mmCIF file of C-alpha atoms in Angstrom:
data_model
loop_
_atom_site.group_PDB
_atom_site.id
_atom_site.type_symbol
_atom_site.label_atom_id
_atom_site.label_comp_id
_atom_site.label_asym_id
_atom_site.label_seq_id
_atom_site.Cartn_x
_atom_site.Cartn_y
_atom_site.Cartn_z
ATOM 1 C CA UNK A 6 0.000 0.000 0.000
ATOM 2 C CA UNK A 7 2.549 2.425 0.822
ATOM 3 C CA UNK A 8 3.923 2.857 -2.839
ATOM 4 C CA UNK A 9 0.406 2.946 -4.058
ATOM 5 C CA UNK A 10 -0.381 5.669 -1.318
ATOM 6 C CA UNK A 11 1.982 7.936 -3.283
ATOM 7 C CA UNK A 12 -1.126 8.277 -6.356
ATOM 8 C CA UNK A 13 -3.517 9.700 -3.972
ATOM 9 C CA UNK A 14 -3.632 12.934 -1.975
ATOM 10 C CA UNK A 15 -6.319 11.276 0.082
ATOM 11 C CA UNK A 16 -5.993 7.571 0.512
ATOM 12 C CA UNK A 17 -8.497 6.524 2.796
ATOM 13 C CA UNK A 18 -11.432 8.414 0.842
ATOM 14 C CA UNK A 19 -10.212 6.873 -2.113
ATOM 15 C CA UNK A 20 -11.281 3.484 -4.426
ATOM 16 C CA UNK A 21 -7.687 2.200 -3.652
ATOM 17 C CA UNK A 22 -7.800 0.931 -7.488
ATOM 18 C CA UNK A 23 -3.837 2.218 -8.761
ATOM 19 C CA UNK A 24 -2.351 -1.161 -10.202
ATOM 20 C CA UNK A 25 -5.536 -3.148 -9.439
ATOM 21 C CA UNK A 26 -5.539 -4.462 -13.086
ATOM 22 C CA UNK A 27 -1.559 -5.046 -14.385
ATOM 23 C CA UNK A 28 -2.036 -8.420 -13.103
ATOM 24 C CA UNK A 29 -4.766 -9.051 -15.521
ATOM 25 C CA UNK A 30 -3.760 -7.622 -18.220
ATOM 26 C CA UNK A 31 -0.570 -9.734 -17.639
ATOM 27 C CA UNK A 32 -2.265 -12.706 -18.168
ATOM 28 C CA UNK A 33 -3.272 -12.354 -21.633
ATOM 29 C CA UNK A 34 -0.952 -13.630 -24.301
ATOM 30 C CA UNK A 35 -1.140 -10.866 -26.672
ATOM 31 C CA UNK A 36 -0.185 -8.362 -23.804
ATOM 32 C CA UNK A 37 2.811 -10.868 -23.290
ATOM 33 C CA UNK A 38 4.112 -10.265 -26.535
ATOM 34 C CA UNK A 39 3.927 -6.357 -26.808
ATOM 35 C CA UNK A 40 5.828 -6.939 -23.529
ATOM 36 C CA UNK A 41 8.330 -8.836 -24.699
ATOM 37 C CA UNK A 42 8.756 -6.680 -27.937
ATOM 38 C CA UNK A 43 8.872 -3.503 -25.580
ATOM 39 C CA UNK A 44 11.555 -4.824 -24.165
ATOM 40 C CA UNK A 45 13.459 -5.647 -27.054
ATOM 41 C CA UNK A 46 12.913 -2.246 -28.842
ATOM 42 C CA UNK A 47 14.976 -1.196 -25.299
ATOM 43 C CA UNK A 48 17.390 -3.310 -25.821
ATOM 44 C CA UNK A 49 18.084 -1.811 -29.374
ATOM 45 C CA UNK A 50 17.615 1.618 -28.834
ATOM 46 C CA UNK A 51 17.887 2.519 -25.456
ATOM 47 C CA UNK A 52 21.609 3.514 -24.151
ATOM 48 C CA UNK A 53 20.088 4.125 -19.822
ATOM 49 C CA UNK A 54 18.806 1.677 -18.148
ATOM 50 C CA UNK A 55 16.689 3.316 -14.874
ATOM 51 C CA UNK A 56 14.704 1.563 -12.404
ATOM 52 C CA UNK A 57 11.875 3.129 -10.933
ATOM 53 C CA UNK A 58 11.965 2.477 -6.728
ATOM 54 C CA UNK A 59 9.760 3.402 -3.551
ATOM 55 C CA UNK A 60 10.888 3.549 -0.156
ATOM 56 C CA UNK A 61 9.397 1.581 2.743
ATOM 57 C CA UNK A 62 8.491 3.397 5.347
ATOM 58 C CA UNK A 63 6.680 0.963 7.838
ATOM 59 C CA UNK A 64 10.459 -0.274 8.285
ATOM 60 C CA UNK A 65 10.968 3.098 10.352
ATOM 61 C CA UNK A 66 9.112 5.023 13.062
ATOM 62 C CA UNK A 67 8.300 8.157 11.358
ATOM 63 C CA UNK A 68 5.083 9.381 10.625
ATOM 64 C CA UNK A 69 5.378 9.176 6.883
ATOM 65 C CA UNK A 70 3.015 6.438 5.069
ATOM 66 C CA UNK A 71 3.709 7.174 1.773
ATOM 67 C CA UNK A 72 6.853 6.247 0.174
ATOM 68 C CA UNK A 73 8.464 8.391 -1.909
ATOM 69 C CA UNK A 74 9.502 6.817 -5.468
ATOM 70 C CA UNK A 75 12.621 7.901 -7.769
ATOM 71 C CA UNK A 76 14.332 6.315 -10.781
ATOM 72 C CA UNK A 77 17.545 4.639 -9.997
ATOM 73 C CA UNK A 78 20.041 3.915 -12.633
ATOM 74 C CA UNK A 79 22.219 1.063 -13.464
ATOM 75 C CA UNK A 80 25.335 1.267 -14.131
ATOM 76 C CA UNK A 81 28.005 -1.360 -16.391
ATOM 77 C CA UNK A 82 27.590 -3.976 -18.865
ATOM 78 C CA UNK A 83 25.904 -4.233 -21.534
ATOM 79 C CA UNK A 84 21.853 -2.930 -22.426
ATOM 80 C CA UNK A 85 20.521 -6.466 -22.624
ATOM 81 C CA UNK A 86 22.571 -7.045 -19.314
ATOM 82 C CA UNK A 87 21.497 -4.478 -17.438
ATOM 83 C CA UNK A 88 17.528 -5.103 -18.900
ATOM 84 C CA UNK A 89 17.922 -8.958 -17.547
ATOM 85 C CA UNK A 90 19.247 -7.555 -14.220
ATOM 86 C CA UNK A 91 16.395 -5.414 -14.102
ATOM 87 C CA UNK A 92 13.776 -7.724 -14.735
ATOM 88 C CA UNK A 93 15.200 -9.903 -11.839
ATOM 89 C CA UNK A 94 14.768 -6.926 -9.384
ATOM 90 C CA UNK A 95 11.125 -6.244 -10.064
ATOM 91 C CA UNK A 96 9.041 -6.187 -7.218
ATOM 92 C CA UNK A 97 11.559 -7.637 -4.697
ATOM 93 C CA UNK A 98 13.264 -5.714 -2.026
ATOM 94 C CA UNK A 99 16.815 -4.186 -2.945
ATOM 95 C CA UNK A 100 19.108 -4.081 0.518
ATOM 96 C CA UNK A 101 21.090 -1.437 1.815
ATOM 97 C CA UNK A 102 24.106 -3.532 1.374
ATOM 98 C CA UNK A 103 23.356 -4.131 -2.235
ATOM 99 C CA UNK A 104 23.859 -0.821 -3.029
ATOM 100 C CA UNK A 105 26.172 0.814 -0.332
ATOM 101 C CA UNK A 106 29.945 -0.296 0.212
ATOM 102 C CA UNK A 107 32.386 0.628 3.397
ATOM 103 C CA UNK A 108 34.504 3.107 2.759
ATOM 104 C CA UNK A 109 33.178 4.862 -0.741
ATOM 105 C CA UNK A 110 32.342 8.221 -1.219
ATOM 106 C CA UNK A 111 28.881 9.522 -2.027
ATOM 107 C CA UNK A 112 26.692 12.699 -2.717
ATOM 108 C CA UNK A 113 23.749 13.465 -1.240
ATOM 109 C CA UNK A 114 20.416 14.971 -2.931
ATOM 110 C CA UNK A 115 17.527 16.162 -0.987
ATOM 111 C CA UNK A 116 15.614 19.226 -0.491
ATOM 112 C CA UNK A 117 15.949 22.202 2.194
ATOM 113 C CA UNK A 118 12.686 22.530 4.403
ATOM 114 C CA UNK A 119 10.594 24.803 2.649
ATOM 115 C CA UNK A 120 9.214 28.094 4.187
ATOM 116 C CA UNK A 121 6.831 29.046 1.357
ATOM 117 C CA UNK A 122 7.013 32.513 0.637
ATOM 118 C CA UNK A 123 8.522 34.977 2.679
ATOM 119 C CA UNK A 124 9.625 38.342 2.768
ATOM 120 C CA UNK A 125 13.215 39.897 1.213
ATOM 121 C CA UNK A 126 13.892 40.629 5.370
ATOM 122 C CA UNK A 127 13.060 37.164 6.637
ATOM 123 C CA UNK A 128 14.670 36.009 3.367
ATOM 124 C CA UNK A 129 17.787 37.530 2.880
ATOM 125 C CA UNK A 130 18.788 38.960 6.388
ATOM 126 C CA UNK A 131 18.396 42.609 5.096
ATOM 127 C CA UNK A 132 18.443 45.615 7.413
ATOM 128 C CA UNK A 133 14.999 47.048 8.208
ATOM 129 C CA UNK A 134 14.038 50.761 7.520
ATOM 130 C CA UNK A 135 13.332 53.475 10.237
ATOM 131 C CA UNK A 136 10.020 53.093 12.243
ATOM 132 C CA UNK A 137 8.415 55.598 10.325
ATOM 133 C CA UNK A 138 8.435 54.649 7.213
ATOM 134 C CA UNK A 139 5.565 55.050 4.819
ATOM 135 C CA UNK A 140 3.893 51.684 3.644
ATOM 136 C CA UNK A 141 6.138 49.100 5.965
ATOM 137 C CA UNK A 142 9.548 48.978 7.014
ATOM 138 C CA UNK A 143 10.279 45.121 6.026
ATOM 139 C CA UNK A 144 11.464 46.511 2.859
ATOM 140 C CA UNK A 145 14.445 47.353 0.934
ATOM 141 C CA UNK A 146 14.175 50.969 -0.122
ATOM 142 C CA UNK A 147 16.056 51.725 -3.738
ATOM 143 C CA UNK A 148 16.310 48.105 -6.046
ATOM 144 C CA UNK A 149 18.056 49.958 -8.519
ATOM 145 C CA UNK A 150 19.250 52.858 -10.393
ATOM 146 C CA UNK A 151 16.779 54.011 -13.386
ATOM 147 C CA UNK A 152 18.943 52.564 -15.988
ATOM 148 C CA UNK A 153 19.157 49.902 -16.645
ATOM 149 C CA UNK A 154 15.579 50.184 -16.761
ATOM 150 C CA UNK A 155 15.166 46.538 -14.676
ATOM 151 C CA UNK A 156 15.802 45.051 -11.227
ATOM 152 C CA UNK A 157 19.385 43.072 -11.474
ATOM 153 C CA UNK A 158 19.221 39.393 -10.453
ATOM 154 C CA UNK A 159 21.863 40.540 -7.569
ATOM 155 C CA UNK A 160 19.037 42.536 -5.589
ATOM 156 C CA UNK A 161 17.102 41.219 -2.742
ATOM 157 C CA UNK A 162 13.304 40.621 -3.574
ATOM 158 C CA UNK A 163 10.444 38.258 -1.818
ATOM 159 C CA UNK A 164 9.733 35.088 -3.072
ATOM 160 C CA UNK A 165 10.364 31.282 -2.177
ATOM 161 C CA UNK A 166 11.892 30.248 0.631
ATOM 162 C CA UNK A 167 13.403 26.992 1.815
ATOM 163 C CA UNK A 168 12.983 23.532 -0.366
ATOM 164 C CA UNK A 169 15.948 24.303 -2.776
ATOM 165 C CA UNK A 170 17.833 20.871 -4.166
ATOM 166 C CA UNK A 171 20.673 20.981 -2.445
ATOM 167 C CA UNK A 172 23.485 18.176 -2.773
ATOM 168 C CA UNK A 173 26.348 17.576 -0.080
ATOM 169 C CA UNK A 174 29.724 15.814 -1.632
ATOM 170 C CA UNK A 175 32.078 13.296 -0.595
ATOM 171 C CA UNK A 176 30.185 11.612 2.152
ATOM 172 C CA UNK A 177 32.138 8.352 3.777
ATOM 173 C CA UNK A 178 30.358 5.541 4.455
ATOM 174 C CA UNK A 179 31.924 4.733 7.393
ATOM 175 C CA UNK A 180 30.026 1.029 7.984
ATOM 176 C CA UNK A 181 26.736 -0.815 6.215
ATOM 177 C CA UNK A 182 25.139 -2.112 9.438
ATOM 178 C CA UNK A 183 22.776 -5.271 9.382
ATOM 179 C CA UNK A 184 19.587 -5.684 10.486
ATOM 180 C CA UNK A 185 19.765 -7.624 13.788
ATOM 181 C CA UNK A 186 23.362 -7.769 14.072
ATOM 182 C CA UNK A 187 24.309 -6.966 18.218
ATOM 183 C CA UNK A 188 27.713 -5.679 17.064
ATOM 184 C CA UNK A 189 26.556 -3.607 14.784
ATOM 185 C CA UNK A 190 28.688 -0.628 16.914
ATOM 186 C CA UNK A 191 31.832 -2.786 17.950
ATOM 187 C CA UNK A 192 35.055 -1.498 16.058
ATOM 188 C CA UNK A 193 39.190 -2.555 16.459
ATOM 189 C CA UNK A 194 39.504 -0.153 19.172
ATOM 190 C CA UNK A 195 36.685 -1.291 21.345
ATOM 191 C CA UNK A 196 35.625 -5.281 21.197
ATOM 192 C CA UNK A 197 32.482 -4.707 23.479
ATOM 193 C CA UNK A 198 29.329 -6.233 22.125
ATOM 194 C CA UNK A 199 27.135 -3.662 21.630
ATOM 195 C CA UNK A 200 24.436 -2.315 18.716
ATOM 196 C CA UNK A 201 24.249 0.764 17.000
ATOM 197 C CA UNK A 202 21.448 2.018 19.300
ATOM 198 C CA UNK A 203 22.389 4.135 22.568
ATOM 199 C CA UNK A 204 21.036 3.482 25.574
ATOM 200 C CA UNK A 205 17.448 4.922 25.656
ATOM 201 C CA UNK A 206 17.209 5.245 21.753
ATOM 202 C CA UNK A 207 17.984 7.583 19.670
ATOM 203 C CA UNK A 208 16.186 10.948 20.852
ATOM 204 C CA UNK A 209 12.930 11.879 18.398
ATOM 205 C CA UNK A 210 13.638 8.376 16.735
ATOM 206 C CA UNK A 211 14.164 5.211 19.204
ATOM 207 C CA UNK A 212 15.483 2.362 18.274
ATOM 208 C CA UNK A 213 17.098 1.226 15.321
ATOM 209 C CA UNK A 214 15.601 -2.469 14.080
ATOM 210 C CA UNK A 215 16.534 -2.163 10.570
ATOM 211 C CA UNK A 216 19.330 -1.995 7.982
ATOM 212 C CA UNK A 217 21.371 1.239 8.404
ATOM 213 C CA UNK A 218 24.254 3.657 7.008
ATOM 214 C CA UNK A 219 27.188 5.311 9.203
ATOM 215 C CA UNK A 220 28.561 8.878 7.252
ATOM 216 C CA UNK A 221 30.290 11.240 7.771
#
């Protein structure tokens, strides 16, 4: 449910129908074969190979239900290769460890928290005008000389605030942890059998029961 969650804006008041009827379809011959010849046009034309994944967020204890889905693509070999690899993959579970190795570097992609629209003093830190200035102080007083006859990119304005893409480089995966594994935090340095989790959980989180990345 949790990938099909991500079609509706309001999934109990909804017929719950996304997908319903792939599996018939699927089951006639004809579709079969349009399949199969899909595939093969792919194979002769197409040079990326993408998957399309969800997340699964009943594995952790946030609030989110609905997964969020992106396209994933796979790298080396050749186009049939990667299309056979693909097909094996459908529907099953990929693990962290399957895609994450100790000691590589990686970027991260992800959004800021968005604000919505806010002001150019909120915004952009600018210095507020004198108390009594005529229609609001929350301003910024000249944008510009008369010519050029426009407002340069370089001047503070209103407008949207907060979820900007944003990407962090060079990110060490320090270890790939296991699910149920009760050294999960030992290291060289310090034998003791012990698990990732501190004592009391992890504050605004709790405890952590699945699969897991260490970075710095």
């Amino acid at each position: 449910d949790e990938s099909k969650r991500r079609f509706y804006k309001n999934w109990y008041r909804s017929k719950k129908k996304a997908h319903t009827r792939t599996a018939q379809k699927l089951a006639d011959e004809d579709v079969k074969k349009s399949i199969e010849a899909d595939f093969a046009k792919i194979a002769k034309y197409c040079t990326v190979i993408r998957l399309l994944c969800h997340t699964q967020p009943k594995l952790f204890k946030l609030q989110e239900k609905k997964s969020h889905i992106m396209e994933v693509k796979i790298n080396g070999g050749e186009i049939a290769a990667k299309i056979t690899f693909a097909r094996s993959l459908l529907e099953k579970p990929i693990s962290v460890k399957d895609l994450f190795s100790e000691n590589e570097m990686n970027d991260i992609i992800g959004v800021t928290r968005g604000h919505g629209f806010k002001g150019v003093t909120y915004r952009w830190v600018t210095k507020k005008l004198p108390r009594k200035t005529h229609k609001g102080l929350r301003k910024v007083a000249c944008i510009g000389a008369w010519h050029p006859s426009m407002v340069c990119w370089s001047v503070p304005r209103a407008g949207q605030f907060g979820y900007h893409h944003r990407t962090e480089v060079n990110k060490n995966v320090y270890r790939v942890g296991a699910k149920g594994d009760d050294k999960s935090a030992s290291t060289p340095f310090d034998l003791s059998d012990k698990a990732i989790t501190p004592m009391g959980g992890f504050h605004h989180y709790g405890l952590v029961n699945e699969d897991f990345l260490m970075l710095k």
